């Protein structure tokens, strides 16, 4: 096995599931940009894309 892959796998095995769960339960998760605006950005991007394709496909 390659040294990089072996090192990555050993790092993954270091923390057990209870340790990870305990660490995550103590963190307060505030909403980030994607939680606040993710759907609006996705919808506006899709609308823009559809509008541009509609314009390009109908222009002579």
Tab-separated table of N, CA and C in Angstrom:
chain	number	residue	atom	x	y	z
A	1	UNK	N	0.850	-1.181	0.000
A	1	UNK	CA	0.000	0.000	0.000
A	1	UNK	C	0.890	1.237	0.000
A	2	UNK	N	0.458	2.261	-0.674
A	2	UNK	CA	1.239	3.479	-0.744
A	2	UNK	C	1.303	4.159	0.612
A	3	UNK	N	2.423	4.829	0.928
A	3	UNK	CA	2.550	5.481	2.228
A	3	UNK	C	1.479	6.549	2.472
A	4	UNK	N	1.102	7.277	1.442
A	4	UNK	CA	0.092	8.327	1.623
A	4	UNK	C	-1.249	7.711	1.986
A	5	UNK	N	-1.631	6.662	1.274
A	5	UNK	CA	-2.904	6.000	1.554
A	5	UNK	C	-2.881	5.354	2.935
A	6	UNK	N	-1.775	4.736	3.295
A	6	UNK	CA	-1.660	4.104	4.601
A	6	UNK	C	-1.769	5.149	5.710
A	7	UNK	N	-1.144	6.312	5.508
A	7	UNK	CA	-1.216	7.386	6.488
A	7	UNK	C	-2.640	7.917	6.608
A	8	UNK	N	-3.332	8.065	5.494
A	8	UNK	CA	-4.707	8.561	5.518
A	8	UNK	C	-5.624	7.576	6.237
A	9	UNK	N	-5.452	6.289	5.972
A	9	UNK	CA	-6.286	5.290	6.635
A	9	UNK	C	-6.002	5.233	8.131
A	10	UNK	N	-4.757	5.380	8.525
A	10	UNK	CA	-4.440	5.353	9.951
A	10	UNK	C	-5.026	6.570	10.664
A	11	UNK	N	-5.076	7.704	9.988
A	11	UNK	CA	-5.671	8.894	10.599
A	11	UNK	C	-7.176	8.736	10.759
A	12	UNK	N	-7.814	8.028	9.831
A	12	UNK	CA	-9.257	7.818	9.927
A	12	UNK	C	-9.616	6.909	11.098
A	13	UNK	N	-8.747	5.989	11.418
A	13	UNK	CA	-9.031	5.025	12.475
A	13	UNK	C	-8.704	5.553	13.861
A	14	UNK	N	-8.076	6.710	13.966
A	14	UNK	CA	-7.626	7.204	15.262
A	14	UNK	C	-8.798	7.525	16.171
A	15	UNK	N	-9.808	8.178	15.669
A	15	UNK	CA	-10.936	8.581	16.495
A	15	UNK	C	-12.040	7.535	16.436
A	16	UNK	N	-12.539	7.186	17.603
A	16	UNK	CA	-13.646	6.243	17.636
A	16	UNK	C	-14.960	6.995	17.468
A	17	UNK	N	-16.008	6.274	17.232
A	17	UNK	CA	-17.318	6.893	17.011
A	17	UNK	C	-17.798	7.646	18.252
A	18	UNK	N	-17.688	7.088	19.476
A	18	UNK	CA	-18.137	7.865	20.639
A	18	UNK	C	-17.360	9.168	20.828
A	19	UNK	N	-16.067	9.157	20.532
A	19	UNK	CA	-15.281	10.381	20.652
A	19	UNK	C	-15.770	11.422	19.658
A	20	UNK	N	-16.038	11.002	18.449
A	20	UNK	CA	-16.506	11.926	17.428
A	20	UNK	C	-17.878	12.482	17.790
A	21	UNK	N	-18.771	11.634	18.263
A	21	UNK	CA	-20.106	12.084	18.637
A	21	UNK	C	-20.055	13.055	19.816
A	22	UNK	N	-19.202	12.783	20.795
A	22	UNK	CA	-19.082	13.668	21.949
A	22	UNK	C	-18.529	15.014	21.522
A	23	UNK	N	-17.569	15.020	20.631
A	23	UNK	CA	-16.984	16.273	20.183
A	23	UNK	C	-17.998	17.082	19.384
A	24	UNK	N	-18.784	16.422	18.547
A	24	UNK	CA	-19.757	17.133	17.727
A	24	UNK	C	-20.936	17.630	18.540
A	25	UNK	N	-21.289	16.941	19.613
A	25	UNK	CA	-22.446	17.359	20.395
A	25	UNK	C	-22.164	18.619	21.209
A	26	UNK	N	-20.906	18.940	21.451
A	26	UNK	CA	-20.556	20.129	22.226
A	26	UNK	C	-20.460	21.380	21.367
A	27	UNK	N	-20.505	21.227	20.082
A	27	UNK	CA	-20.370	22.378	19.200
A	27	UNK	C	-21.746	22.936	18.868
A	28	UNK	N	-21.895	24.241	19.024
A	28	UNK	CA	-23.123	24.882	18.579
A	28	UNK	C	-22.978	25.167	17.096
A	29	UNK	N	-23.969	24.778	16.349
A	29	UNK	CA	-23.888	24.956	14.907
A	29	UNK	C	-24.757	26.129	14.504
A	30	UNK	N	-24.123	27.233	14.209
A	30	UNK	CA	-24.849	28.408	13.730
A	30	UNK	C	-25.080	28.253	12.233
A	31	UNK	N	-26.202	28.757	11.741
A	31	UNK	CA	-26.448	28.655	10.304
A	31	UNK	C	-25.404	29.437	9.512
A	32	UNK	N	-24.880	28.819	8.493
A	32	UNK	CA	-23.880	29.481	7.667
A	32	UNK	C	-24.549	30.036	6.405
A	33	UNK	N	-23.735	30.521	5.500
A	33	UNK	CA	-24.239	31.136	4.266
A	33	UNK	C	-25.127	30.177	3.492
A	34	UNK	N	-24.708	28.907	3.401
A	34	UNK	CA	-25.453	27.937	2.605
A	34	UNK	C	-26.799	27.614	3.252
A	35	UNK	N	-26.846	27.612	4.583
A	35	UNK	CA	-28.123	27.369	5.249
A	35	UNK	C	-29.082	28.530	5.027
A	36	UNK	N	-28.553	29.742	5.037
A	36	UNK	CA	-29.407	30.923	4.897
A	36	UNK	C	-29.843	31.154	3.456
A	37	UNK	N	-28.910	31.083	2.515
A	37	UNK	CA	-29.167	31.531	1.151
A	37	UNK	C	-29.020	30.445	0.090
A	38	UNK	N	-28.795	29.215	0.485
A	38	UNK	CA	-28.512	28.152	-0.478
A	38	UNK	C	-29.606	27.939	-1.501
A	39	UNK	N	-30.851	27.846	-1.045
A	39	UNK	CA	-31.951	27.595	-1.986
A	39	UNK	C	-32.192	28.792	-2.891
A	40	UNK	N	-32.055	30.001	-2.349
A	40	UNK	CA	-32.269	31.205	-3.165
A	40	UNK	C	-31.197	31.312	-4.247
A	41	UNK	N	-29.965	31.011	-3.892
A	41	UNK	CA	-28.878	31.070	-4.873
A	41	UNK	C	-29.081	30.000	-5.942
A	42	UNK	N	-29.491	28.817	-5.530
A	42	UNK	CA	-29.742	27.738	-6.486
A	42	UNK	C	-30.883	28.102	-7.432
A	43	UNK	N	-31.959	28.638	-6.886
A	43	UNK	CA	-33.108	28.996	-7.719
A	43	UNK	C	-32.764	30.132	-8.675
A	44	UNK	N	-32.053	31.147	-8.190
A	44	UNK	CA	-31.702	32.257	-9.073
A	44	UNK	C	-30.714	31.814	-10.145
A	45	UNK	N	-29.797	30.938	-9.813
A	45	UNK	CA	-28.864	30.421	-10.808
A	45	UNK	C	-29.563	29.591	-11.868
A	46	UNK	N	-30.506	28.772	-11.440
A	46	UNK	CA	-31.262	27.960	-12.399
A	46	UNK	C	-32.115	28.850	-13.299
A	47	UNK	N	-32.735	29.880	-12.718
A	47	UNK	CA	-33.545	30.808	-13.511
A	47	UNK	C	-32.684	31.543	-14.533
A	48	UNK	N	-31.526	32.013	-14.104
A	48	UNK	CA	-30.618	32.705	-15.014
A	48	UNK	C	-30.172	31.780	-16.147
A	49	UNK	N	-29.826	30.562	-15.807
A	49	UNK	CA	-29.369	29.599	-16.813
A	49	UNK	C	-30.470	29.314	-17.832
A	50	UNK	N	-31.668	29.103	-17.351
A	50	UNK	CA	-32.786	28.830	-18.258
A	50	UNK	C	-33.071	30.045	-19.136
A	51	UNK	N	-33.005	31.243	-18.551
A	51	UNK	CA	-33.263	32.456	-19.330
A	51	UNK	C	-32.219	32.647	-20.420
A	52	UNK	N	-30.965	32.417	-20.092
A	52	UNK	CA	-29.896	32.572	-21.086
A	52	UNK	C	-30.049	31.546	-22.195
A	53	UNK	N	-30.322	30.286	-21.839
A	53	UNK	CA	-30.496	29.257	-22.867
A	53	UNK	C	-31.713	29.551	-23.739
A	54	UNK	N	-32.786	30.052	-23.133
A	54	UNK	CA	-33.977	30.390	-23.915
A	54	UNK	C	-33.671	31.535	-24.881
A	55	UNK	N	-32.941	32.528	-24.410
A	55	UNK	CA	-32.572	33.647	-25.277
A	55	UNK	C	-31.663	33.192	-26.418
A	56	UNK	N	-30.643	32.417	-26.084
A	56	UNK	CA	-29.689	31.970	-27.090
A	56	UNK	C	-30.348	31.058	-28.119
A	57	UNK	N	-31.257	30.221	-27.664
A	57	UNK	CA	-31.869	29.286	-28.606
A	57	UNK	C	-32.934	29.936	-29.488
A	58	UNK	N	-33.445	31.120	-29.095
A	58	UNK	CA	-34.481	31.768	-29.907
A	58	UNK	C	-33.956	32.929	-30.736
A	59	UNK	N	-32.711	33.328	-30.542
A	59	UNK	CA	-32.154	34.448	-31.316
A	59	UNK	C	-31.813	33.959	-32.707
A	60	UNK	N	-32.089	34.783	-33.666
A	60	UNK	CA	-31.829	34.422	-35.045
A	60	UNK	C	-30.383	34.460	-35.376
